[in-house]
PDB file of C-alpha atoms in Angstrom:
ATOM      1  CA  UNK A   1     -10.947 -42.625 -59.940  1.00 54.00           C
ATOM      2  CA  UNK A   2      -9.244 -39.982 -57.814  1.00 52.00           C
ATOM      3  CA  UNK A   3      -6.290 -37.985 -59.018  1.00 60.00           C
ATOM      4  CA  UNK A   4      -3.235 -37.247 -56.939  1.00 66.00           C
ATOM      5  CA  UNK A   5      -2.974 -33.553 -56.072  1.00 72.00           C
ATOM      6  CA  UNK A   6      -0.047 -31.620 -57.513  1.00 90.00           C
ATOM      7  CA  UNK A   7       2.663 -30.309 -55.204  1.00 92.00           C
ATOM      8  CA  UNK A   8       1.166 -26.813 -55.633  1.00 90.00           C
ATOM      9  CA  UNK A   9      -2.322 -28.032 -54.712  1.00 88.00           C
ATOM     10  CA  UNK A  10      -0.885 -29.855 -51.711  1.00 86.00           C
ATOM     11  CA  UNK A  11       0.958 -26.745 -50.528  1.00 87.00           C
ATOM     12  CA  UNK A  12      -2.079 -24.512 -51.056  1.00 86.00           C
ATOM     13  CA  UNK A  13      -4.289 -26.898 -49.087  1.00 86.00           C
ATOM     14  CA  UNK A  14      -1.899 -27.244 -46.135  1.00 85.00           C
ATOM     15  CA  UNK A  15      -0.216 -23.824 -45.996  1.00 86.00           C
ATOM     16  CA  UNK A  16      -2.833 -21.047 -45.963  1.00 86.00           C
ATOM     17  CA  UNK A  17      -0.198 -18.295 -46.365  1.00 87.00           C
ATOM     18  CA  UNK A  18       0.866 -19.690 -49.757  1.00 87.00           C
ATOM     19  CA  UNK A  19      -2.771 -19.654 -50.848  1.00 89.00           C
ATOM     20  CA  UNK A  20      -3.251 -16.108 -49.488  1.00 92.00           C
ATOM     21  CA  UNK A  21      -0.351 -14.801 -51.600  1.00 94.00           C
ATOM     22  CA  UNK A  22      -1.787 -16.510 -54.726  1.00 94.00           C
ATOM     23  CA  UNK A  23       1.576 -18.113 -55.495  1.00 95.00           C
ATOM     24  CA  UNK A  24       1.915 -19.614 -58.960  1.00 95.00           C
ATOM     25  CA  UNK A  25       3.633 -22.997 -59.302  1.00 95.00           C
ATOM     26  CA  UNK A  26       5.661 -22.970 -62.524  1.00 96.00           C
ATOM     27  CA  UNK A  27       7.764 -26.086 -61.869  1.00 95.00           C
ATOM     28  CA  UNK A  28       7.822 -28.521 -58.966  1.00 94.00           C
ATOM     29  CA  UNK A  29      10.230 -31.377 -59.540  1.00 94.00           C
ATOM     30  CA  UNK A  30      12.814 -33.147 -57.369  1.00 94.00           C
ATOM     31  CA  UNK A  31      15.519 -31.175 -59.217  1.00 93.00           C
ATOM     32  CA  UNK A  32      14.013 -27.698 -59.080  1.00 96.00           C
ATOM     33  CA  UNK A  33      11.005 -25.766 -57.848  1.00 97.00           C
ATOM     34  CA  UNK A  34      10.037 -22.471 -59.466  1.00 97.00           C
ATOM     35  CA  UNK A  35       7.286 -20.330 -57.954  1.00 97.00           C
ATOM     36  CA  UNK A  36       6.106 -16.858 -58.896  1.00 97.00           C
ATOM     37  CA  UNK A  37       4.595 -14.135 -56.751  1.00 97.00           C
ATOM     38  CA  UNK A  38       2.259 -11.986 -58.853  1.00 97.00           C
ATOM     39  CA  UNK A  39       2.503  -8.212 -58.472  1.00 97.00           C
ATOM     40  CA  UNK A  40      -0.259  -7.470 -55.943  1.00 95.00           C
ATOM     41  CA  UNK A  41      -0.578  -3.999 -54.393  1.00 95.00           C
ATOM     42  CA  UNK A  42      -2.028  -5.469 -51.164  1.00 95.00           C
ATOM     43  CA  UNK A  43       1.372  -7.125 -50.562  1.00 95.00           C
ATOM     44  CA  UNK A  44       3.553  -4.112 -51.425  1.00 95.00           C
ATOM     45  CA  UNK A  45       5.991  -2.380 -49.117  1.00 94.00           C
ATOM     46  CA  UNK A  46       6.641   1.354 -48.691  1.00 94.00           C
ATOM     47  CA  UNK A  47       8.481   1.582 -52.066  1.00 94.00           C
ATOM     48  CA  UNK A  48       5.706  -0.183 -54.041  1.00 92.00           C
ATOM     49  CA  UNK A  49       7.541  -3.492 -54.448  1.00 93.00           C
ATOM     50  CA  UNK A  50       6.741  -6.861 -52.914  1.00 95.00           C
ATOM     51  CA  UNK A  51       6.993  -6.803 -49.122  1.00 95.00           C
ATOM     52  CA  UNK A  52       9.984  -8.626 -47.613  1.00 95.00           C
ATOM     53  CA  UNK A  53       7.610 -10.960 -45.765  1.00 95.00           C
ATOM     54  CA  UNK A  54       5.886 -11.905 -49.015  1.00 96.00           C
ATOM     55  CA  UNK A  55       9.256 -12.628 -50.642  1.00 96.00           C
ATOM     56  CA  UNK A  56      10.326 -14.698 -47.627  1.00 96.00           C
ATOM     57  CA  UNK A  57       7.112 -16.727 -47.902  1.00 96.00           C
ATOM     58  CA  UNK A  58       7.618 -17.150 -51.654  1.00 97.00           C
ATOM     59  CA  UNK A  59      11.161 -18.481 -51.152  1.00 97.00           C
ATOM     60  CA  UNK A  60      10.268 -20.714 -48.201  1.00 96.00           C
ATOM     61  CA  UNK A  61       7.324 -22.111 -50.190  1.00 96.00           C
ATOM     62  CA  UNK A  62       9.605 -22.882 -53.142  1.00 97.00           C
ATOM     63  CA  UNK A  63      11.934 -24.729 -50.778  1.00 97.00           C
ATOM     64  CA  UNK A  64       8.995 -26.692 -49.395  1.00 96.00           C
ATOM     65  CA  UNK A  65       7.913 -27.675 -52.908  1.00 96.00           C
ATOM     66  CA  UNK A  66      11.286 -29.135 -53.832  1.00 97.00           C
ATOM     67  CA  UNK A  67      11.444 -30.997 -50.516  1.00 97.00           C
ATOM     68  CA  UNK A  68       7.977 -32.466 -51.106  1.00 95.00           C
ATOM     69  CA  UNK A  69       8.856 -33.386 -54.684  1.00 95.00           C
ATOM     70  CA  UNK A  70      12.221 -34.929 -53.794  1.00 96.00           C
ATOM     71  CA  UNK A  71      11.032 -36.856 -50.740  1.00 96.00           C
ATOM     72  CA  UNK A  72       7.356 -37.606 -51.395  1.00 93.00           C
ATOM     73  CA  UNK A  73       8.149 -41.325 -51.271  1.00 95.00           C
ATOM     74  CA  UNK A  74       9.541 -40.893 -47.732  1.00 96.00           C
ATOM     75  CA  UNK A  75       6.520 -39.105 -46.199  1.00 93.00           C
ATOM     76  CA  UNK A  76       5.157 -42.341 -44.721  1.00 94.00           C
ATOM     77  CA  UNK A  77       8.189 -42.624 -42.453  1.00 95.00           C
ATOM     78  CA  UNK A  78       9.447 -39.054 -41.983  1.00 97.00           C
ATOM     79  CA  UNK A  79       8.110 -35.517 -41.699  1.00 95.00           C
ATOM     80  CA  UNK A  80       9.955 -32.715 -43.492  1.00 96.00           C
ATOM     81  CA  UNK A  81      10.549 -29.723 -41.230  1.00 96.00           C
ATOM     82  CA  UNK A  82      12.320 -26.422 -41.830  1.00 97.00           C
ATOM     83  CA  UNK A  83      15.019 -26.030 -39.167  1.00 97.00           C
ATOM     84  CA  UNK A  84      16.321 -22.542 -39.936  1.00 98.00           C
ATOM     85  CA  UNK A  85      16.345 -19.959 -42.693  1.00 97.00           C
ATOM     86  CA  UNK A  86      18.508 -17.031 -43.694  1.00 97.00           C
ATOM     87  CA  UNK A  87      17.657 -14.509 -46.385  1.00 96.00           C
ATOM     88  CA  UNK A  88      19.707 -11.739 -47.951  1.00 97.00           C
ATOM     89  CA  UNK A  89      17.914  -9.017 -49.880  1.00 95.00           C
ATOM     90  CA  UNK A  90      20.305  -7.979 -52.678  1.00 95.00           C
ATOM     91  CA  UNK A  91      18.450  -5.515 -54.923  1.00 95.00           C
ATOM     92  CA  UNK A  92      15.161  -3.708 -54.993  1.00 93.00           C
ATOM     93  CA  UNK A  93      12.400  -6.058 -56.094  1.00 95.00           C
ATOM     94  CA  UNK A  94       9.610  -4.572 -58.177  1.00 95.00           C
ATOM     95  CA  UNK A  95       6.706  -6.205 -59.968  1.00 96.00           C
ATOM     96  CA  UNK A  96       6.492  -9.952 -60.369  1.00 97.00           C
ATOM     97  CA  UNK A  97       9.201 -11.946 -58.582  1.00 98.00           C
ATOM     98  CA  UNK A  98      10.162 -15.578 -59.092  1.00 98.00           C
ATOM     99  CA  UNK A  99      11.816 -17.978 -56.661  1.00 98.00           C
ATOM    100  CA  UNK A 100      13.919 -20.916 -57.875  1.00 98.00           C
ATOM    101  CA  UNK A 101      14.831 -23.582 -55.315  1.00 98.00           C
ATOM    102  CA  UNK A 102      17.511 -26.272 -55.572  1.00 98.00           C
ATOM    103  CA  UNK A 103      18.602 -28.999 -53.161  1.00 97.00           C
ATOM    104  CA  UNK A 104      22.064 -28.516 -51.684  1.00 97.00           C
ATOM    105  CA  UNK A 105      22.764 -32.260 -51.386  1.00 96.00           C
ATOM    106  CA  UNK A 106      21.795 -35.283 -53.481  1.00 97.00           C
ATOM    107  CA  UNK A 107      18.433 -36.717 -52.411  1.00 97.00           C
ATOM    108  CA  UNK A 108      19.858 -40.260 -52.424  1.00 97.00           C
ATOM    109  CA  UNK A 109      22.488 -39.235 -49.863  1.00 97.00           C
ATOM    110  CA  UNK A 110      19.801 -37.774 -47.601  1.00 97.00           C
ATOM    111  CA  UNK A 111      17.613 -40.893 -47.885  1.00 97.00           C
ATOM    112  CA  UNK A 112      20.649 -43.078 -47.101  1.00 98.00           C
ATOM    113  CA  UNK A 113      21.063 -41.187 -43.806  1.00 97.00           C
ATOM    114  CA  UNK A 114      17.382 -41.707 -43.057  1.00 96.00           C
ATOM    115  CA  UNK A 115      17.829 -45.434 -43.837  1.00 96.00           C
ATOM    116  CA  UNK A 116      20.594 -45.562 -41.193  1.00 96.00           C
ATOM    117  CA  UNK A 117      18.157 -44.226 -38.586  1.00 93.00           C
ATOM    118  CA  UNK A 118      19.617 -40.725 -38.658  1.00 95.00           C
ATOM    119  CA  UNK A 119      17.768 -37.436 -38.865  1.00 96.00           C
ATOM    120  CA  UNK A 120      19.348 -35.868 -41.958  1.00 97.00           C
ATOM    121  CA  UNK A 121      19.671 -32.128 -42.392  1.00 98.00           C
ATOM    122  CA  UNK A 122      20.175 -30.518 -45.785  1.00 98.00           C
ATOM    123  CA  UNK A 123      20.180 -27.033 -47.292  1.00 98.00           C
ATOM    124  CA  UNK A 124      17.874 -25.730 -49.970  1.00 98.00           C
ATOM    125  CA  UNK A 125      19.032 -22.592 -51.791  1.00 98.00           C
ATOM    126  CA  UNK A 126      16.490 -20.243 -53.322  1.00 98.00           C
ATOM    127  CA  UNK A 127      17.195 -17.342 -55.674  1.00 98.00           C
ATOM    128  CA  UNK A 128      14.549 -14.655 -55.990  1.00 98.00           C
ATOM    129  CA  UNK A 129      14.609 -12.754 -59.274  1.00 98.00           C
ATOM    130  CA  UNK A 130      12.606  -9.970 -60.828  1.00 97.00           C
ATOM    131  CA  UNK A 131      11.333  -9.980 -64.427  1.00 96.00           C
ATOM    132  CA  UNK A 132      14.609  -8.592 -65.837  1.00 97.00           C
ATOM    133  CA  UNK A 133      16.515 -11.540 -64.333  1.00 96.00           C
ATOM    134  CA  UNK A 134      18.269  -9.553 -61.601  1.00 97.00           C
ATOM    135  CA  UNK A 135      18.697 -11.499 -58.371  1.00 98.00           C
ATOM    136  CA  UNK A 136      16.876  -9.568 -55.657  1.00 97.00           C
ATOM    137  CA  UNK A 137      17.364 -12.068 -52.854  1.00 97.00           C
ATOM    138  CA  UNK A 138      18.979 -15.336 -51.852  1.00 98.00           C
ATOM    139  CA  UNK A 139      17.603 -17.580 -49.141  1.00 98.00           C
ATOM    140  CA  UNK A 140      19.051 -20.730 -47.592  1.00 98.00           C
ATOM    141  CA  UNK A 141      16.689 -22.971 -45.657  1.00 98.00           C
ATOM    142  CA  UNK A 142      17.982 -25.925 -43.673  1.00 98.00           C
ATOM    143  CA  UNK A 143      15.484 -28.794 -43.706  1.00 98.00           C
ATOM    144  CA  UNK A 144      15.369 -32.080 -41.849  1.00 98.00           C
ATOM    145  CA  UNK A 145      13.487 -35.307 -42.336  1.00 98.00           C
ATOM    146  CA  UNK A 146      12.283 -36.235 -38.844  1.00 96.00           C
ATOM    147  CA  UNK A 147      11.611 -39.975 -38.568  1.00 95.00           C
ATOM    148  CA  UNK A 148       8.080 -40.930 -37.456  1.00 91.00           C
ATOM    149  CA  UNK A 149       9.165 -43.065 -34.516  1.00 74.00           C
TER     150      UNK A 149
END
């Protein structure tokens, strides 16, 4: 009997950068994805906090997890692809940071567009917080489900 890999295992096996950063998968559901970046000096910036590139990867990975969780039943007919991303760094991040991703549109609405033969686009919003709860960054990633035809 083989077990189905978790969303985190799937991401780690297909996205080497996520594995390199040793991201921790706290929650990966169709409603929310929560990932944590441990405090690792090898990924610090010049002020001893997590590098902006590491935080970008954390947030983009969280967005990918919610997309995989929400649309795993559609992967036989469509490929999820990030179309664009925008990030705003709000406060100094120090120590462990956590990214929480949410879908910007109902999954059923997106699947309905796919059912009509369209290539739906949808936003995923990710908040990056430090241990004290302060929001250090906000990222919006626009995803699409590209039909396999």
